[in-house]
Short mmCIF file of C-alpha atoms in Angstrom, two decimals:
data_model
loop_
_atom_site.label_atom_id
_atom_site.label_comp_id
_atom_site.label_asym_id
_atom_site.label_seq_id
_atom_site.Cartn_x
_atom_site.Cartn_y
_atom_site.Cartn_z
CA MET A 1 2.92 6.56 -55.03
CA ILE A 2 1.41 9.71 -53.52
CA TYR A 3 1.00 8.75 -49.88
CA PHE A 4 -1.76 10.05 -47.60
CA ASP A 5 -1.98 7.19 -45.09
CA ASN A 6 0.50 8.35 -42.45
CA ALA A 7 -2.03 7.82 -39.65
CA ALA A 8 -1.62 4.09 -40.33
CA THR A 9 2.15 4.17 -40.75
CA SER A 10 4.60 6.83 -41.87
CA PHE A 11 6.06 6.68 -45.36
CA PRO A 12 8.75 7.35 -46.30
CA LYS A 13 10.69 6.71 -43.12
CA ALA A 14 13.11 9.29 -41.74
CA PRO A 15 16.48 9.65 -43.49
CA GLY A 16 18.98 7.22 -41.98
CA VAL A 17 16.46 4.60 -40.86
CA ALA A 18 17.09 2.10 -43.67
CA GLU A 19 20.85 2.62 -43.45
CA SER A 20 20.84 2.08 -39.69
CA ILE A 21 18.85 -1.16 -40.03
CA SER A 22 21.15 -2.44 -42.78
CA LYS A 23 24.26 -1.59 -40.76
CA PHE A 24 22.87 -3.32 -37.70
CA ILE A 25 21.97 -6.51 -39.57
CA LEU A 26 25.36 -6.68 -41.26
CA ASN A 27 27.47 -5.87 -38.21
CA ASP A 28 25.68 -6.15 -34.86
CA SER A 29 22.69 -8.47 -35.23
CA VAL A 30 23.24 -10.23 -31.91
CA ASN A 31 21.47 -10.31 -28.57
CA SER A 32 21.86 -7.32 -26.32
CA GLY A 33 24.13 -7.18 -23.31
CA ARG A 34 23.90 -10.87 -22.44
CA SER A 35 27.49 -11.59 -23.38
CA SER A 36 30.81 -9.81 -22.97
CA TYR A 37 31.88 -9.66 -26.61
CA PRO A 38 31.89 -6.19 -28.24
CA ALA A 39 28.91 -6.63 -30.58
CA SER A 40 26.66 -7.67 -27.69
CA GLN A 41 27.80 -4.68 -25.67
CA ARG A 42 27.09 -2.38 -28.62
CA THR A 43 23.52 -3.66 -28.86
CA ALA A 44 23.08 -3.02 -25.13
CA ARG A 45 24.23 0.56 -25.68
CA LEU A 46 21.77 0.84 -28.58
CA LEU A 47 18.89 -0.05 -26.25
CA PHE A 48 20.00 2.42 -23.59
CA ASP A 49 20.65 5.17 -26.13
CA THR A 50 17.22 4.77 -27.79
CA ARG A 51 15.54 4.70 -24.39
CA ASP A 52 17.34 7.91 -23.42
CA LYS A 53 16.34 9.62 -26.67
CA LEU A 54 12.69 8.75 -26.07
CA ALA A 55 12.98 10.05 -22.51
CA GLU A 56 14.42 13.33 -23.76
CA LEU A 57 11.68 13.66 -26.39
CA LEU A 58 8.96 13.16 -23.77
CA ASN A 59 10.68 15.06 -20.92
CA ILE A 60 10.99 11.96 -18.73
CA GLU A 61 13.68 12.11 -16.08
CA ASP A 62 14.30 8.38 -15.58
CA SER A 63 14.48 6.48 -18.88
CA SER A 64 14.19 3.08 -17.14
CA GLY A 65 10.43 3.77 -16.99
CA ILE A 66 10.26 3.41 -20.79
CA ILE A 67 9.52 -0.18 -21.79
CA PHE A 68 10.05 -1.40 -25.36
CA THR A 69 7.22 -3.36 -27.00
CA ALA A 70 6.30 -4.51 -30.49
CA ASN A 71 3.69 -1.77 -30.98
CA ALA A 72 1.16 0.45 -29.23
CA THR A 73 -1.31 -2.43 -29.06
CA GLU A 74 1.07 -4.48 -26.93
CA SER A 75 1.77 -1.42 -24.79
CA LEU A 76 -1.92 -0.79 -24.17
CA ASN A 77 -2.61 -4.46 -23.42
CA THR A 78 0.25 -4.53 -20.92
CA VAL A 79 -1.11 -1.50 -19.07
CA ILE A 80 -4.74 -2.65 -19.18
CA PHE A 81 -4.21 -6.26 -18.12
CA GLY A 82 -1.44 -5.34 -15.70
CA THR A 83 -3.47 -2.71 -13.86
CA LEU A 84 -7.06 -3.92 -13.63
CA ASN A 85 -8.59 -6.33 -11.13
CA SER A 86 -12.03 -7.80 -10.60
CA GLY A 87 -14.63 -5.14 -9.83
CA ASP A 88 -12.61 -2.17 -11.11
CA PHE A 89 -14.29 0.67 -12.97
CA VAL A 90 -12.60 1.93 -16.14
CA LEU A 91 -13.41 5.25 -17.83
CA THR A 92 -12.73 5.91 -21.48
CA SER A 93 -14.12 7.92 -24.39
CA LYS A 94 -16.30 6.91 -27.32
CA MET A 95 -13.53 7.88 -29.76
CA GLU A 96 -11.04 5.13 -28.93
CA HIS A 97 -9.20 2.76 -31.24
CA ASN A 98 -9.91 -0.97 -30.97
CA SER A 99 -6.48 -1.39 -29.39
CA VAL A 100 -8.12 0.16 -26.32
CA MET A 101 -11.70 -1.03 -26.76
CA ARG A 102 -11.14 -4.71 -27.52
CA PRO A 103 -9.16 -5.55 -24.37
CA LEU A 104 -11.61 -3.48 -22.31
CA ARG A 105 -14.65 -5.14 -23.91
CA TYR A 106 -13.08 -8.55 -23.26
CA LEU A 107 -12.59 -7.80 -19.57
CA GLU A 108 -16.12 -6.43 -19.44
CA SER A 109 -17.51 -9.59 -21.11
CA ILE A 110 -16.01 -11.87 -18.46
CA ASN A 111 -17.34 -9.60 -15.69
CA THR A 112 -13.90 -8.46 -14.54
CA ILE A 113 -14.42 -4.72 -15.02
CA LYS A 114 -17.23 -2.22 -15.33
CA LEU A 115 -16.74 0.03 -18.33
CA LEU A 116 -17.78 3.68 -18.37
CA GLN A 117 -17.67 5.97 -21.41
CA PHE A 118 -18.06 9.73 -21.46
CA ASN A 119 -19.59 11.64 -24.35
CA SER A 120 -18.16 13.60 -27.23
CA LYS A 121 -19.64 16.75 -28.75
CA LYS A 122 -20.79 17.46 -32.29
CA ASP A 123 -17.83 19.82 -32.77
CA TYR A 124 -15.53 16.74 -32.34
CA SER A 125 -14.39 17.78 -28.85
CA PHE A 126 -14.73 15.78 -25.63
CA ASP A 127 -17.59 16.61 -23.27
CA LEU A 128 -15.52 17.54 -20.22
CA GLU A 129 -18.57 18.09 -18.04
CA ASP A 130 -19.69 14.52 -18.69
CA TYR A 131 -16.10 13.40 -18.07
CA LYS A 132 -16.10 15.11 -14.68
CA GLN A 133 -19.42 13.49 -13.78
CA LYS A 134 -18.17 10.02 -14.74
CA LEU A 135 -15.01 10.55 -12.65
CA LYS A 136 -17.26 10.76 -9.59
CA MET A 137 -17.94 7.03 -10.05
CA ASN A 138 -14.35 6.41 -8.91
CA PRO A 139 -12.75 4.61 -11.85
CA LYS A 140 -9.42 2.96 -11.11
CA LEU A 141 -8.11 3.72 -14.61
CA VAL A 142 -8.85 6.42 -17.16
CA ILE A 143 -7.59 5.64 -20.64
CA VAL A 144 -8.01 8.05 -23.56
CA THR A 145 -6.43 8.90 -26.88
CA ALA A 146 -4.47 12.14 -27.23
CA CYS A 147 -6.14 12.75 -30.59
CA SER A 148 -8.59 10.92 -32.82
CA ASN A 149 -7.26 8.66 -35.55
CA VAL A 150 -10.56 9.27 -37.39
CA THR A 151 -11.09 13.03 -37.18
CA GLY A 152 -7.68 14.32 -36.08
CA ALA A 153 -9.23 16.22 -33.16
CA ILE A 154 -6.74 16.97 -30.38
CA TYR A 155 -8.05 16.46 -26.86
CA PRO A 156 -7.11 18.33 -23.64
CA PHE A 157 -5.24 15.39 -22.14
CA TYR A 158 -3.17 17.40 -19.64
CA GLU A 159 -6.34 18.79 -18.08
CA MET A 160 -7.99 15.38 -18.17
CA ALA A 161 -4.99 13.76 -16.47
CA LYS A 162 -5.09 16.39 -13.73
CA LEU A 163 -8.81 15.84 -13.16
CA ALA A 164 -8.27 12.08 -13.04
CA LYS A 165 -5.55 12.46 -10.44
CA GLN A 166 -7.76 14.72 -8.32
CA ASN A 167 -10.33 11.94 -8.30
CA GLY A 168 -7.82 9.24 -7.40
CA ALA A 169 -7.70 7.54 -10.81
CA LEU A 170 -4.68 6.40 -12.78
CA PHE A 171 -4.38 8.06 -16.20
CA CYS A 172 -3.20 6.29 -19.36
CA LEU A 173 -2.68 8.25 -22.58
CA ASP A 174 -2.76 6.55 -25.97
CA ALA A 175 -0.30 8.80 -27.81
CA SER A 176 -0.05 6.66 -30.95
CA GLN A 177 -1.31 9.42 -33.28
CA TYR A 178 0.25 12.30 -31.34
CA ILE A 179 3.85 11.45 -30.53
CA GLY A 180 6.29 12.96 -33.00
CA MET A 181 3.61 15.38 -34.22
CA ASP A 182 3.71 17.77 -31.27
CA GLU A 183 5.51 18.08 -27.96
CA ILE A 184 4.52 15.96 -24.94
CA ASP A 185 5.72 16.89 -21.45
CA VAL A 186 5.29 13.85 -19.22
CA GLU A 187 7.37 15.04 -16.27
CA ASN A 188 5.25 18.15 -15.68
CA SER A 189 1.91 16.39 -16.10
CA GLU A 190 -0.23 13.85 -14.27
CA ILE A 191 0.19 11.16 -16.93
CA ASP A 192 0.80 7.77 -15.29
CA PHE A 193 1.11 5.65 -18.44
CA LEU A 194 1.93 6.70 -22.00
CA CYS A 195 1.57 4.17 -24.83
CA PHE A 196 2.80 4.66 -28.39
CA SER A 197 4.16 3.06 -31.54
CA GLY A 198 7.39 3.86 -33.33
CA HIS A 199 6.15 3.62 -36.90
CA LYS A 200 3.76 6.59 -37.11
CA GLY A 201 4.82 10.12 -36.08
CA LEU A 202 8.20 8.90 -34.87
CA LEU A 203 8.99 7.91 -38.50
CA GLY A 204 10.54 4.61 -37.45
CA PRO A 205 10.01 1.02 -38.62
CA MET A 206 6.99 -1.15 -37.94
CA GLY A 207 7.28 -3.61 -35.08
CA THR A 208 8.50 -0.96 -32.64
CA GLY A 209 6.69 0.66 -29.75
CA ALA A 210 6.95 1.42 -26.06
CA PHE A 211 5.09 2.48 -22.98
CA TYR A 212 6.05 4.69 -20.06
CA ILE A 213 5.17 3.87 -16.47
CA ARG A 214 5.47 6.51 -13.77
CA GLU A 215 8.00 5.80 -11.03
CA GLY A 216 6.44 4.11 -8.01
CA LEU A 217 3.61 2.41 -9.88
CA ASP A 218 3.57 -1.37 -9.74
CA ILE A 219 1.58 -3.33 -12.31
CA ARG A 220 1.69 -6.97 -13.38
CA SER A 221 3.61 -8.16 -16.40
CA PHE A 222 2.01 -10.80 -18.61
CA ARG A 223 5.35 -11.89 -20.12
CA TYR A 224 7.99 -13.74 -18.17
CA GLY A 225 11.36 -15.13 -19.21
CA GLY A 226 14.99 -14.38 -19.80
CA THR A 227 16.26 -10.85 -19.31
CA GLY A 228 20.00 -11.37 -18.88
CA SER A 229 19.67 -10.04 -15.33
CA LYS A 230 19.23 -11.97 -12.06
CA SER A 231 19.86 -15.17 -14.02
CA ASP A 232 20.50 -17.10 -10.80
CA LYS A 233 16.81 -16.67 -9.92
CA GLU A 234 13.80 -18.43 -11.45
CA PHE A 235 11.61 -15.45 -10.64
CA GLN A 236 11.12 -12.41 -12.85
CA PRO A 237 13.18 -9.31 -11.87
CA ASP A 238 11.01 -6.68 -10.24
CA PHE A 239 12.96 -3.64 -11.44
CA LEU A 240 12.48 -1.59 -14.62
CA PRO A 241 12.75 -2.09 -17.50
CA ASP A 242 13.63 -5.79 -17.05
CA LYS A 243 10.30 -6.63 -15.39
CA PHE A 244 8.53 -6.15 -18.75
CA GLU A 245 11.28 -6.87 -21.29
CA SER A 246 11.68 -10.64 -21.38
CA GLY A 247 13.01 -12.41 -24.45
CA THR A 248 14.91 -11.18 -27.46
CA MET A 249 14.08 -7.61 -28.36
CA ASN A 250 13.39 -6.28 -31.87
CA LEU A 251 16.85 -4.76 -31.95
CA THR A 252 16.78 -4.44 -35.73
CA GLY A 253 13.67 -2.27 -35.52
CA ILE A 254 15.02 -0.34 -32.52
CA SER A 255 18.17 0.48 -34.50
CA GLY A 256 15.93 2.09 -37.12
CA LEU A 257 13.89 3.89 -34.46
CA ASN A 258 17.12 5.24 -32.99
CA ALA A 259 18.01 6.81 -36.34
CA ALA A 260 14.48 8.24 -36.69
CA LEU A 261 14.80 9.86 -33.26
CA ASP A 262 18.08 11.43 -34.36
CA PHE A 263 16.24 12.98 -37.31
CA ILE A 264 13.41 14.26 -35.10
CA GLN A 265 15.87 15.66 -32.58
CA LYS A 266 17.78 17.46 -35.32
CA THR A 267 14.64 18.74 -37.10
CA LYS A 268 12.85 19.65 -33.81
CA ILE A 269 9.25 18.84 -32.99
CA LYS A 270 8.11 22.47 -33.23
CA ASN A 271 9.40 22.67 -36.81
CA ILE A 272 7.68 19.39 -37.69
CA ARG A 273 4.42 20.71 -36.22
CA ASN A 274 4.69 24.06 -38.01
CA LYS A 275 5.37 22.44 -41.39
CA LYS A 276 2.44 20.10 -40.87
CA LYS A 277 0.14 22.99 -39.96
CA THR A 278 1.09 24.89 -43.10
CA LEU A 279 0.37 21.87 -45.27
CA LEU A 280 -2.83 21.09 -43.38
CA ASN A 281 -4.11 24.63 -43.78
CA PHE A 282 -3.54 24.42 -47.54
CA LEU A 283 -5.26 21.03 -47.75
CA ILE A 284 -8.30 22.13 -45.74
CA ASN A 285 -8.76 25.30 -47.77
CA GLU A 286 -8.65 23.32 -51.03
CA LEU A 287 -11.03 20.61 -49.79
CA LYS A 288 -13.56 23.23 -48.68
CA LYS A 289 -13.77 24.46 -52.27
CA ILE A 290 -15.07 21.10 -53.51
CA LYS A 291 -18.86 21.24 -53.12
CA ASN A 292 -19.42 17.47 -53.17
CA ILE A 293 -16.97 16.78 -50.33
CA GLU A 294 -18.37 16.62 -46.79
CA LEU A 295 -15.66 16.89 -44.13
CA TYR A 296 -15.93 15.02 -40.83
CA SER A 297 -13.04 16.67 -38.97
CA PRO A 298 -12.34 19.87 -37.05
CA LEU A 299 -10.95 22.46 -39.44
CA ASP A 300 -9.10 24.62 -36.91
CA ILE A 301 -5.46 23.58 -37.38
CA GLU A 302 -4.65 24.45 -33.76
CA HIS A 303 -7.01 21.66 -32.63
CA GLN A 304 -6.21 19.25 -35.45
CA ILE A 305 -3.24 16.84 -35.56
CA GLY A 306 -3.36 16.27 -39.31
CA VAL A 307 -5.98 13.58 -39.96
CA LEU A 308 -8.94 14.55 -42.16
CA SER A 309 -11.99 12.38 -42.83
CA PHE A 310 -14.47 13.05 -45.62
CA ILE A 311 -17.32 11.47 -47.57
CA PRO A 312 -18.22 12.31 -51.19
CA LYS A 313 -21.86 13.34 -51.51
CA ASN A 314 -22.42 11.96 -55.00
CA LEU A 315 -20.83 8.46 -54.86
CA ASN A 316 -19.87 5.90 -52.26
CA ILE A 317 -16.48 5.84 -50.58
CA SER A 318 -15.46 2.54 -52.20
CA ASN A 319 -15.88 3.88 -55.74
CA LEU A 320 -13.91 7.02 -55.02
CA THR A 321 -11.15 5.07 -53.27
CA ARG A 322 -10.81 2.81 -56.32
CA ILE A 323 -10.36 5.89 -58.48
CA LEU A 324 -7.63 7.15 -56.15
CA ASP A 325 -6.00 3.71 -56.13
CA LYS A 326 -5.78 3.76 -59.93
CA LYS A 327 -4.07 7.15 -59.72
CA ASP A 328 -1.60 5.65 -57.20
CA ILE A 329 -2.85 7.94 -54.44
CA ALA A 330 -2.88 6.08 -51.12
CA VAL A 331 -5.67 6.91 -48.64
CA ARG A 332 -7.50 4.84 -46.02
CA MET A 333 -11.17 3.98 -46.46
CA GLY A 334 -13.53 2.47 -43.88
CA LEU A 335 -13.93 2.46 -40.11
CA HIS A 336 -10.24 2.82 -39.18
CA CYS A 337 -10.47 0.30 -36.30
CA ALA A 338 -12.65 2.80 -34.42
CA PRO A 339 -16.32 1.91 -35.05
CA SER A 340 -17.63 3.85 -32.06
CA ALA A 341 -15.94 7.01 -33.31
CA HIS A 342 -17.75 6.70 -36.62
CA LYS A 343 -21.06 6.22 -34.81
CA ILE A 344 -20.40 9.43 -32.90
CA ILE A 345 -19.61 11.52 -35.99
CA GLY A 346 -22.42 9.97 -38.05
CA SER A 347 -20.44 8.05 -40.67
CA PHE A 348 -20.85 4.46 -39.43
CA SER A 349 -23.96 3.72 -41.49
CA LYS A 350 -22.13 4.96 -44.59
CA GLY A 351 -19.31 2.47 -44.17
CA GLY A 352 -17.00 5.00 -42.58
CA THR A 353 -15.03 7.74 -44.27
CA ILE A 354 -12.07 8.29 -46.55
CA ARG A 355 -9.18 9.39 -44.36
CA ILE A 356 -6.38 11.66 -45.57
CA SER A 357 -3.29 11.89 -43.36
CA PRO A 358 -0.35 13.76 -44.89
CA GLY A 359 3.08 13.37 -43.34
CA PHE A 360 6.17 15.45 -42.77
CA PHE A 361 7.49 14.60 -46.23
CA THR A 362 4.23 15.33 -48.09
CA THR A 363 4.54 18.20 -50.58
CA GLU A 364 2.09 20.84 -51.79
CA ASN A 365 2.38 19.39 -55.30
CA GLU A 366 1.10 16.06 -53.96
CA VAL A 367 -1.79 17.81 -52.24
CA GLU A 368 -2.60 19.59 -55.51
CA GLU A 369 -2.63 16.25 -57.37
CA LEU A 370 -5.04 14.79 -54.78
CA ILE A 371 -7.32 17.83 -55.00
CA LYS A 372 -7.34 17.65 -58.81
CA VAL A 373 -8.47 14.01 -58.75
CA LEU A 374 -11.15 14.74 -56.15
CA ARG A 375 -12.40 17.77 -58.04
CA ASN A 376 -12.67 15.81 -61.29
CA ASN A 377 -14.40 12.77 -59.79
CA THR A 378 -16.90 14.10 -57.22
#
C-alpha cells in the first residue's frame, strides 16, 4: 500500500512502537501503581515517563497538567463540558472538525451556550479582524484548530491566544493535526488548554491522546472512579492528573506512544518538519502540472502543515478514488468530518475533496507513483 492518509492516522508507526507494545503485553500488562509488586510499579513509571516526554515536547514545566485520554475527541469533550456553564458565549472558527462542533452544537441546541463563529478568507487564512470583533462579545472560551485537517492551512494560534487572553477568554487549541509536525511552545504562550491525539503526527497507536490544562485552572471532570489515590475517600481527588484519570488506563497504547516519543525526540521535530516541507514542495509542484486537478489548499509550504485537498475537473471524486484504491494508493475522499470547512472553501456541494496527506515515512517514489496515476486518469 502507498499511504497518503496520515491526517487520519499515521502509517507506518514509528520504529519501536510495535516492539514496545508486544513487550508490554508479554511482561507488564498489569494496572499501574495500584499495587506494590514490581510490574505494577513499572507501569506507573511508564505513565510518568510518557507524561514527562510529552511535557518536554510541548515545553510544559509541570507534567501533571497533561491528562491521558483515549483520543483528541475525548480531550476536547472534557474541556468543553468541563468549562462551560449556562449562558456562556463560545467563539470558534468555521474550519473546525466535528470533534469540536458536535459538542458545541449540542450545548447550543439545549440552550446552554451561545455559539459565535468568526470568518475565514478565500486564501484559506483566518479573518483576524473578524476574530477581534467577535472577542468583544466576551466569550468565556475560544476554541480553534492549529491547522485545518481539510486544507492544511496553519493558523496564527499564538497571536490568537494572546488576543483571547487580553479579552478575558480562555483559549483551547485543537492540536490534533499539528503536534509532532512542528514545534509547540506552551509555556511561553497564552494557551490554556491543548488537546491532541497520539496516533497522527506523534506516530503512536490509536486509542491514545491527552490534553493539557494550565496550572490554576479548575474545570469539572465528567468521569469519576478509582484512581489508586485517596482510596479512603468516596470523593474524586481534586489534584492533577488524578482528577481526570479514573479507571484503567490504555497502558498498552501508552507504551507504544512512549516509544514513538523516543523516536521523535531522537529525530527532532525540526528535522521532521524540514523533511515534510521538502516532500510537500515536490508534491505541490507536480500536482500543479496536472491541468485537470484543482487544488483547494494553500500552496506556500511555510503556511501549510502537509494536507492537500483537490478535486478533478473531468470526473467526480468517487470515480477517481476508486481508481486509486485499485492501485493500492490510500487517500481520503469526502467531507473529512468538517462540513463547514468544505462550505467555506466551496467543495461541499461537490461531495468534498480528495485529501492527500503524506507522512514522515513517505518517499518521493511514492509521490511519483501517485502523480503518474493522477496524470493518466484525469
